[in-house]
XYZ file of C-alpha atoms in Angstrom:
480
model
C 61.669 -44.934 -31.298
C 62.805 -44.306 -27.837
C 64.864 -41.113 -27.675
C 67.786 -40.589 -25.267
C 69.295 -37.427 -23.731
C 72.311 -38.171 -25.932
C 70.435 -38.183 -29.067
C 68.528 -34.923 -28.331
C 71.480 -33.138 -27.056
C 69.941 -32.647 -23.565
C 71.417 -32.676 -20.065
C 72.296 -35.573 -18.191
C 70.059 -36.624 -15.133
C 73.009 -35.438 -12.926
C 73.122 -32.177 -14.596
C 69.405 -31.740 -14.506
C 69.227 -32.267 -10.730
C 72.162 -29.981 -10.098
C 70.628 -27.053 -11.775
C 67.115 -28.055 -10.352
C 68.391 -28.016 -6.851
C 70.654 -24.809 -7.208
C 68.482 -22.468 -9.383
C 64.850 -23.828 -9.938
C 62.471 -22.280 -7.241
C 62.708 -24.487 -4.311
C 58.771 -24.356 -4.098
C 59.008 -26.303 -7.490
C 62.112 -28.484 -6.575
C 60.930 -29.805 -3.181
C 57.862 -31.278 -5.076
C 59.825 -33.567 -6.964
C 58.490 -37.179 -6.933
C 60.669 -40.113 -5.829
C 63.904 -40.733 -4.379
C 65.291 -41.883 -7.472
C 63.383 -39.854 -10.045
C 63.544 -40.945 -13.657
C 64.491 -38.245 -16.402
C 61.854 -38.353 -18.895
C 62.803 -37.560 -22.360
C 60.062 -38.838 -24.567
C 56.384 -39.819 -24.773
C 53.956 -41.655 -26.819
C 50.324 -42.310 -25.877
C 49.845 -43.281 -22.456
C 53.597 -44.004 -22.039
C 56.722 -42.047 -20.970
C 60.239 -42.957 -21.496
C 63.241 -42.320 -19.317
C 66.942 -41.658 -20.547
C 67.819 -45.143 -20.437
C 64.771 -46.247 -22.674
C 62.635 -47.597 -19.655
C 58.840 -47.512 -20.577
C 56.413 -46.205 -17.973
C 52.554 -46.151 -17.809
C 51.712 -42.565 -17.282
C 48.862 -42.859 -14.736
C 48.935 -39.119 -13.791
C 49.010 -37.588 -17.282
C 50.783 -34.372 -16.412
C 48.422 -33.920 -13.629
C 45.219 -34.651 -15.606
C 46.540 -32.497 -18.269
C 47.403 -34.947 -21.249
C 44.042 -36.043 -22.486
C 44.638 -37.586 -25.977
C 47.980 -39.036 -25.390
C 51.508 -37.883 -25.111
C 53.112 -36.909 -28.632
C 49.795 -37.107 -30.719
C 50.472 -37.246 -34.370
C 47.297 -35.079 -35.469
C 47.810 -32.467 -32.646
C 51.509 -32.235 -33.479
C 50.852 -31.763 -37.026
C 48.114 -29.029 -36.424
C 50.310 -27.019 -34.297
C 53.504 -27.368 -36.575
C 51.101 -26.338 -39.514
C 50.067 -23.325 -37.733
C 53.850 -22.462 -36.532
C 54.708 -22.377 -40.235
C 52.201 -19.805 -40.927
C 51.931 -17.551 -37.726
C 52.719 -17.988 -34.345
C 51.051 -15.052 -32.693
C 49.079 -12.004 -33.072
C 47.226 -10.277 -30.277
C 43.268 -10.374 -30.502
C 42.913 -6.800 -30.976
C 43.694 -7.887 -34.577
C 41.709 -10.351 -36.832
C 43.104 -14.059 -37.291
C 40.931 -16.962 -38.036
C 42.113 -19.609 -35.201
C 40.160 -17.659 -32.611
C 36.932 -17.712 -34.206
C 37.486 -21.222 -35.279
C 38.408 -22.474 -32.095
C 35.359 -20.591 -30.320
C 32.963 -22.292 -32.860
C 34.471 -25.524 -32.325
C 34.121 -25.159 -28.351
C 30.560 -23.909 -28.565
C 29.538 -27.153 -30.403
C 30.952 -29.087 -27.348
C 28.708 -27.296 -24.859
C 25.170 -28.203 -24.728
C 23.004 -25.412 -26.197
C 20.462 -25.518 -23.611
C 23.102 -24.564 -20.943
C 23.001 -21.004 -22.330
C 26.854 -20.881 -22.101
C 27.410 -19.241 -25.529
C 30.327 -16.825 -24.889
C 33.921 -17.953 -24.644
C 37.025 -16.227 -23.068
C 40.316 -17.917 -23.771
C 43.251 -17.780 -21.452
C 46.213 -19.790 -20.386
C 45.699 -21.609 -17.265
C 43.065 -23.038 -14.707
C 44.017 -20.393 -12.124
C 43.496 -17.500 -14.880
C 40.205 -19.004 -15.918
C 38.886 -19.119 -12.320
C 40.155 -15.595 -11.568
C 38.181 -14.448 -14.649
C 35.322 -16.493 -13.382
C 35.308 -14.508 -10.005
C 35.626 -11.100 -11.890
C 32.692 -12.049 -13.864
C 30.537 -13.049 -11.031
C 31.311 -9.862 -8.999
C 30.581 -7.575 -12.066
C 27.372 -9.247 -12.700
C 25.969 -9.317 -9.218
C 27.491 -6.393 -7.850
C 28.386 -8.365 -4.725
C 31.889 -9.562 -3.614
C 31.282 -12.852 -1.533
C 32.283 -15.879 -3.271
C 31.991 -19.237 -1.307
C 33.646 -22.428 -2.103
C 33.942 -25.751 -0.404
C 36.194 -26.967 2.329
C 38.659 -29.539 0.690
C 38.881 -27.850 -2.722
C 41.574 -26.763 -5.100
C 40.917 -23.858 -7.674
C 44.318 -22.440 -8.161
C 47.244 -20.808 -6.642
C 47.084 -17.246 -7.796
C 46.805 -14.117 -5.680
C 43.115 -13.791 -6.260
C 41.716 -17.464 -5.776
C 44.369 -19.270 -3.359
C 41.706 -18.323 -0.776
C 39.324 -20.765 -2.434
C 42.006 -23.591 -2.355
C 41.142 -24.928 0.986
C 44.062 -27.543 1.290
C 46.658 -26.997 3.924
C 49.573 -27.070 1.974
C 48.585 -24.053 -0.192
C 47.328 -21.806 2.783
C 49.484 -19.579 4.911
C 48.935 -16.931 7.722
C 49.504 -14.019 5.222
C 47.241 -15.090 2.521
C 44.346 -12.686 1.834
C 40.870 -14.283 2.268
C 38.644 -11.056 1.952
C 35.316 -11.901 0.836
C 36.087 -15.499 0.268
C 34.629 -18.107 2.373
C 33.784 -21.925 2.435
C 30.944 -24.166 3.027
C 31.048 -27.805 4.459
C 32.655 -30.270 2.173
C 30.205 -32.866 0.915
C 32.516 -35.777 1.609
C 30.444 -38.932 2.235
C 33.786 -40.690 3.306
C 35.252 -38.586 5.938
C 32.310 -36.233 6.381
C 29.541 -36.217 8.871
C 27.138 -37.718 6.468
C 27.139 -40.249 3.874
C 27.404 -43.990 3.103
C 27.257 -46.774 0.631
C 24.205 -45.431 -1.321
C 25.519 -41.968 -1.777
C 27.774 -41.950 -4.637
C 26.664 -42.198 -8.416
C 29.448 -44.680 -9.408
C 31.125 -48.152 -8.896
C 32.903 -47.383 -5.786
C 30.886 -46.678 -2.670
C 31.938 -46.143 0.763
C 32.148 -48.928 3.383
C 30.175 -47.381 5.893
C 26.252 -47.731 5.469
C 23.486 -45.384 5.155
C 19.808 -45.281 4.795
C 19.412 -43.213 1.682
C 17.059 -44.249 -0.975
C 17.553 -44.805 -4.524
C 16.079 -41.472 -5.595
C 16.721 -39.322 -2.747
C 20.007 -38.846 -0.830
C 19.626 -37.661 2.556
C 23.344 -36.728 2.728
C 23.094 -34.519 -0.176
C 20.273 -32.679 1.584
C 22.021 -32.129 4.833
C 25.089 -30.813 3.190
C 23.091 -28.462 0.867
C 21.330 -27.297 4.236
C 25.016 -26.438 5.689
C 25.643 -24.526 2.638
C 22.536 -22.360 3.326
C 23.174 -21.954 6.995
C 26.613 -20.513 5.989
C 24.902 -17.986 3.604
C 22.444 -17.189 6.174
C 24.886 -15.509 8.229
C 27.287 -14.326 5.269
C 24.594 -12.618 3.597
C 21.928 -10.736 5.968
C 18.711 -10.037 4.289
C 19.536 -12.495 1.475
C 21.921 -10.228 -0.224
C 25.685 -9.904 -0.903
C 26.411 -13.340 -2.413
C 28.281 -13.042 -5.825
C 29.222 -16.723 -6.539
C 29.149 -20.373 -5.375
C 32.209 -22.096 -7.038
C 32.611 -26.032 -7.019
C 34.535 -28.763 -8.958
C 32.527 -31.460 -10.708
C 34.743 -33.985 -8.945
C 37.529 -32.853 -6.631
C 41.169 -32.941 -8.171
C 43.742 -32.279 -5.783
C 41.217 -33.819 -3.035
C 41.689 -36.907 -4.912
C 38.521 -37.620 -6.679
C 36.199 -36.350 -3.778
C 32.694 -37.045 -5.177
C 29.689 -35.126 -3.561
C 26.763 -37.260 -2.983
C 23.886 -37.467 -5.725
C 21.911 -34.473 -5.967
C 24.089 -32.346 -3.834
C 25.091 -29.909 -6.684
C 21.168 -29.470 -7.840
C 20.253 -28.407 -4.113
C 23.361 -26.283 -3.729
C 22.619 -24.495 -7.088
C 19.202 -23.855 -5.978
C 20.447 -22.080 -2.772
C 22.812 -19.913 -4.666
C 20.193 -18.501 -6.821
C 17.939 -18.103 -3.633
C 20.615 -15.597 -2.371
C 20.976 -13.938 -5.749
C 24.401 -15.400 -6.687
C 25.659 -17.269 -9.977
C 27.095 -20.877 -9.790
C 30.325 -21.290 -11.219
C 31.450 -25.072 -12.042
C 35.172 -25.743 -12.271
C 35.665 -28.277 -14.986
C 39.635 -27.823 -15.289
C 40.070 -31.389 -14.527
C 36.523 -32.982 -15.110
C 35.800 -31.769 -18.618
C 36.291 -33.262 -22.061
C 34.981 -36.678 -21.632
C 37.375 -37.867 -18.698
C 34.240 -38.857 -16.866
C 33.318 -41.498 -19.410
C 29.560 -40.838 -19.629
C 29.407 -37.102 -19.820
C 31.440 -34.470 -21.541
C 31.255 -32.024 -18.628
C 30.906 -32.533 -14.921
C 27.946 -30.331 -14.802
C 26.229 -32.643 -17.258
C 27.083 -35.443 -15.045
C 25.397 -33.383 -12.097
C 22.514 -32.480 -13.988
C 22.913 -28.685 -13.149
C 23.083 -25.436 -15.267
C 25.922 -23.390 -14.089
C 26.039 -19.658 -15.100
C 29.973 -19.996 -15.687
C 32.199 -22.883 -16.212
C 35.883 -22.906 -16.347
C 38.221 -25.426 -18.268
C 41.855 -26.047 -18.625
C 44.252 -28.973 -18.390
C 43.098 -31.765 -20.873
C 41.753 -28.788 -23.190
C 45.042 -28.629 -24.971
C 46.695 -31.926 -24.268
C 49.646 -30.231 -22.626
C 49.298 -27.037 -24.426
C 48.998 -24.143 -21.823
C 45.372 -23.141 -22.544
C 42.392 -22.564 -20.613
C 38.774 -20.983 -20.962
C 35.991 -19.501 -19.351
C 32.337 -19.873 -20.798
C 29.391 -17.927 -19.753
C 25.775 -16.459 -20.817
C 25.624 -13.280 -22.866
C 24.008 -11.445 -19.927
C 27.264 -12.184 -17.698
C 29.442 -11.409 -20.562
C 28.058 -8.096 -21.319
C 27.841 -6.927 -17.740
C 31.542 -8.025 -17.280
C 32.477 -5.959 -20.619
C 30.716 -3.025 -19.239
C 32.392 -3.095 -15.732
C 35.913 -2.986 -16.895
C 38.442 -3.804 -19.827
C 39.612 -7.398 -19.929
C 42.355 -8.453 -22.155
C 44.623 -11.280 -22.282
C 47.655 -11.276 -24.501
C 48.189 -14.959 -25.198
C 44.615 -16.019 -24.539
C 43.207 -17.590 -27.905
C 46.328 -16.934 -29.932
C 46.862 -18.699 -33.080
C 48.984 -21.656 -31.643
C 46.658 -22.191 -28.767
C 43.620 -22.292 -31.243
C 45.438 -24.833 -33.353
C 46.297 -27.109 -30.422
C 42.900 -26.543 -29.066
C 40.861 -27.561 -32.277
C 43.206 -30.478 -32.748
C 42.671 -31.635 -29.295
C 38.865 -31.523 -29.437
C 38.859 -33.445 -32.698
C 41.298 -35.997 -31.435
C 39.003 -36.765 -28.378
C 36.270 -37.395 -30.716
C 38.042 -39.318 -33.386
C 40.035 -41.796 -31.028
C 36.673 -42.428 -29.015
C 38.490 -41.299 -25.898
C 35.312 -40.646 -23.769
C 33.949 -44.103 -24.456
C 37.312 -45.328 -23.644
C 37.442 -43.452 -20.484
C 34.243 -45.113 -19.383
C 35.203 -48.541 -20.342
C 38.788 -48.594 -18.960
C 37.761 -46.427 -15.901
C 35.196 -48.944 -15.156
C 37.903 -51.975 -15.321
C 40.107 -49.903 -12.993
C 37.443 -48.990 -10.456
C 36.152 -52.859 -10.139
C 39.775 -53.544 -9.511
C 40.299 -50.985 -6.761
C 37.243 -52.387 -5.028
C 38.691 -55.807 -5.140
C 42.129 -54.332 -3.944
C 40.153 -52.580 -0.990
C 38.503 -56.073 -0.142
C 42.051 -57.661 0.116
C 43.990 -54.946 1.841
C 42.654 -53.300 5.011
C 44.892 -50.262 4.761
C 42.762 -49.199 1.716
C 40.290 -46.900 3.477
C 38.395 -45.931 0.280
C 38.073 -46.212 -3.592
C 36.331 -43.627 -5.601
C 36.103 -41.929 -8.951
C 34.224 -42.057 -12.482
C 35.826 -42.798 -15.731
C 39.469 -41.906 -15.826
C 39.174 -39.897 -12.669
C 40.045 -42.039 -9.910
C 41.671 -42.258 -6.368
C 42.268 -44.574 -3.449
C 42.835 -43.573 0.012
C 45.216 -45.259 2.499
C 44.793 -45.574 6.099
C 46.639 -46.916 9.167
C 43.248 -48.761 9.947
C 39.808 -48.603 8.850
C 38.375 -48.592 12.558
C 39.650 -44.927 12.965
C 40.232 -44.110 9.124
C 43.542 -42.370 10.413
C 45.572 -41.132 7.079
C 48.509 -43.335 6.450
C 51.732 -41.351 7.189
C 52.771 -39.564 3.950
C 56.253 -41.355 3.881
C 54.599 -44.628 3.933
C 52.584 -43.706 0.867
C 55.777 -42.133 -0.859
C 57.429 -45.534 -0.228
C 54.681 -47.402 -1.815
C 54.725 -45.124 -4.782
C 58.226 -45.538 -5.504
C 58.142 -49.240 -5.615
C 55.322 -48.834 -7.905
C 57.242 -46.517 -10.182
C 60.160 -49.281 -10.059
C 57.685 -51.465 -11.932
C 57.009 -49.025 -14.620
C 53.978 -47.404 -13.333
C 53.474 -43.863 -12.615
C 50.908 -42.431 -10.120
C 50.137 -39.244 -8.420
C 49.056 -38.317 -4.807
C 47.064 -35.830 -3.170
C 44.142 -35.642 -0.713
C 43.528 -33.459 2.386
C 46.075 -35.495 4.200
C 48.443 -36.445 1.287
C 47.307 -39.925 1.845
C 45.644 -40.527 -1.381
C 46.800 -42.028 -4.911
C 45.462 -39.865 -7.646
C 45.061 -41.722 -11.013
C 44.304 -39.682 -13.892
C 45.905 -41.237 -17.010
C 45.760 -39.996 -20.803
C 42.394 -41.209 -21.915
C 44.031 -43.343 -24.348
C 45.193 -45.702 -21.818
C 44.205 -49.492 -22.776
C 42.436 -52.303 -21.071
C 45.743 -54.173 -21.181
C 47.475 -51.280 -19.340
C 44.651 -51.386 -16.553
C 45.443 -55.038 -15.826
C 48.737 -54.748 -15.535
C 48.551 -51.732 -13.315
C 45.941 -53.686 -11.029
C 48.566 -56.525 -10.821
C 51.517 -54.185 -9.985
C 49.263 -52.503 -7.258
C 48.309 -55.726 -5.857
C 51.963 -57.175 -5.917
C 53.296 -53.888 -4.146
C 50.381 -53.652 -1.694
C 51.068 -57.394 -0.644
C 54.905 -56.410 -0.071
C 53.737 -53.474 2.069
C 51.525 -55.673 4.134
C 54.223 -58.426 4.433
C 56.863 -55.936 5.747
C 58.919 -56.218 2.652
C 59.114 -52.572 1.997
C 59.984 -51.537 5.613
C 63.673 -50.732 4.540
C 62.026 -48.454 1.915
C 59.591 -46.935 4.290
C 62.511 -46.394 6.689
C 64.428 -44.363 3.874
C 61.375 -41.986 3.525
C 60.706 -41.487 7.341
C 61.451 -38.240 7.793
C 61.958 -38.873 11.646
C 64.499 -41.754 11.323
């Protein structure tokens, strides 16, 4: 049943906007999507409903967070049942949900990975902060290296690892954090149509073979060159951190074999490898439960959040017993809400729902349908510079022209996004130049939904190509 603001006693859209503009932090308010934003009051599965009862296909999933689907009956029931018993007690006391959830999570991590100790917390930023602390405690060194064009959170500790212009400022602390060259086969120096493991390849060609990617080798050499100057004598590296596939960077995919080579370089310099699974974990990639499995690597620490709780604020850091022991001996670590009873109930139920509902398999099936469709759209429209992704972790990058790959102006992308929304489809945006559509829907999205979305995108892209959106583009133009 569709829920309205009247039936729930909520604010009207006008009241919501008034309070949002006057009292919600401007850093939040200014990010509001759309000239005419819907007021969402209910959701079910892969759909959201606005105050007028209009249904939208949610292709952004609360920024890659709703995994099993909005308003999932089994997850709701598990949380409700736990609320009726006990909502919270700190982990200085025994309660069953922490151990039950830890056991359930350990079963989802390959035993051969050695990642058998879990720390629960509340967000991806917290988890990455914790991973940084662990790495430094274990190695006794401070330097942490990430990649350019990456997102790892926006806390005071890890914002320096987030190498996206929107998140960086002149007064941002960057001590002992640096970035190696991004292994971007579309915009980077090296890479071409044989470098990605997936359905969508770049349009530029390369000479890479089926079993060995030259671009991966060259980007890994750049990482080692960076460490050669950062760590004199081969000492001083605490950790290398990277995403399985870039999130805010709009499904940026490293070339085949890059992480195997990069992880070997890290070990050569005495550091630990951290894989940020905040957006890639829990089956979203379709063929593997975790991004590190997809890359065939063995990280020392993984972090996870977002899809972990189907919208419940929950995150984790998993590591080896050796690193966990070194961290425990270095300082006291405590998290008030991490692994509390409600979080445990939501987390266990989400893991079960992903399995019971066959969502990893669905991610592969429907994601492949989307990606093949994106390839067809790219063939038809010259302003689509790149299509990429794996499973239900996808993106399209829009450009002014393919000769220069000049990013399309943000306001033009916003106009297209607005028009797509008017057809009942919600897509995100991101990328280094904010010229990409990000598509990371709830993992229950259907083949019928994918077909409808591809038809909508075809229609709106054609309208843009024909100039039918010129007035809307003008509305978004900040220089008009």
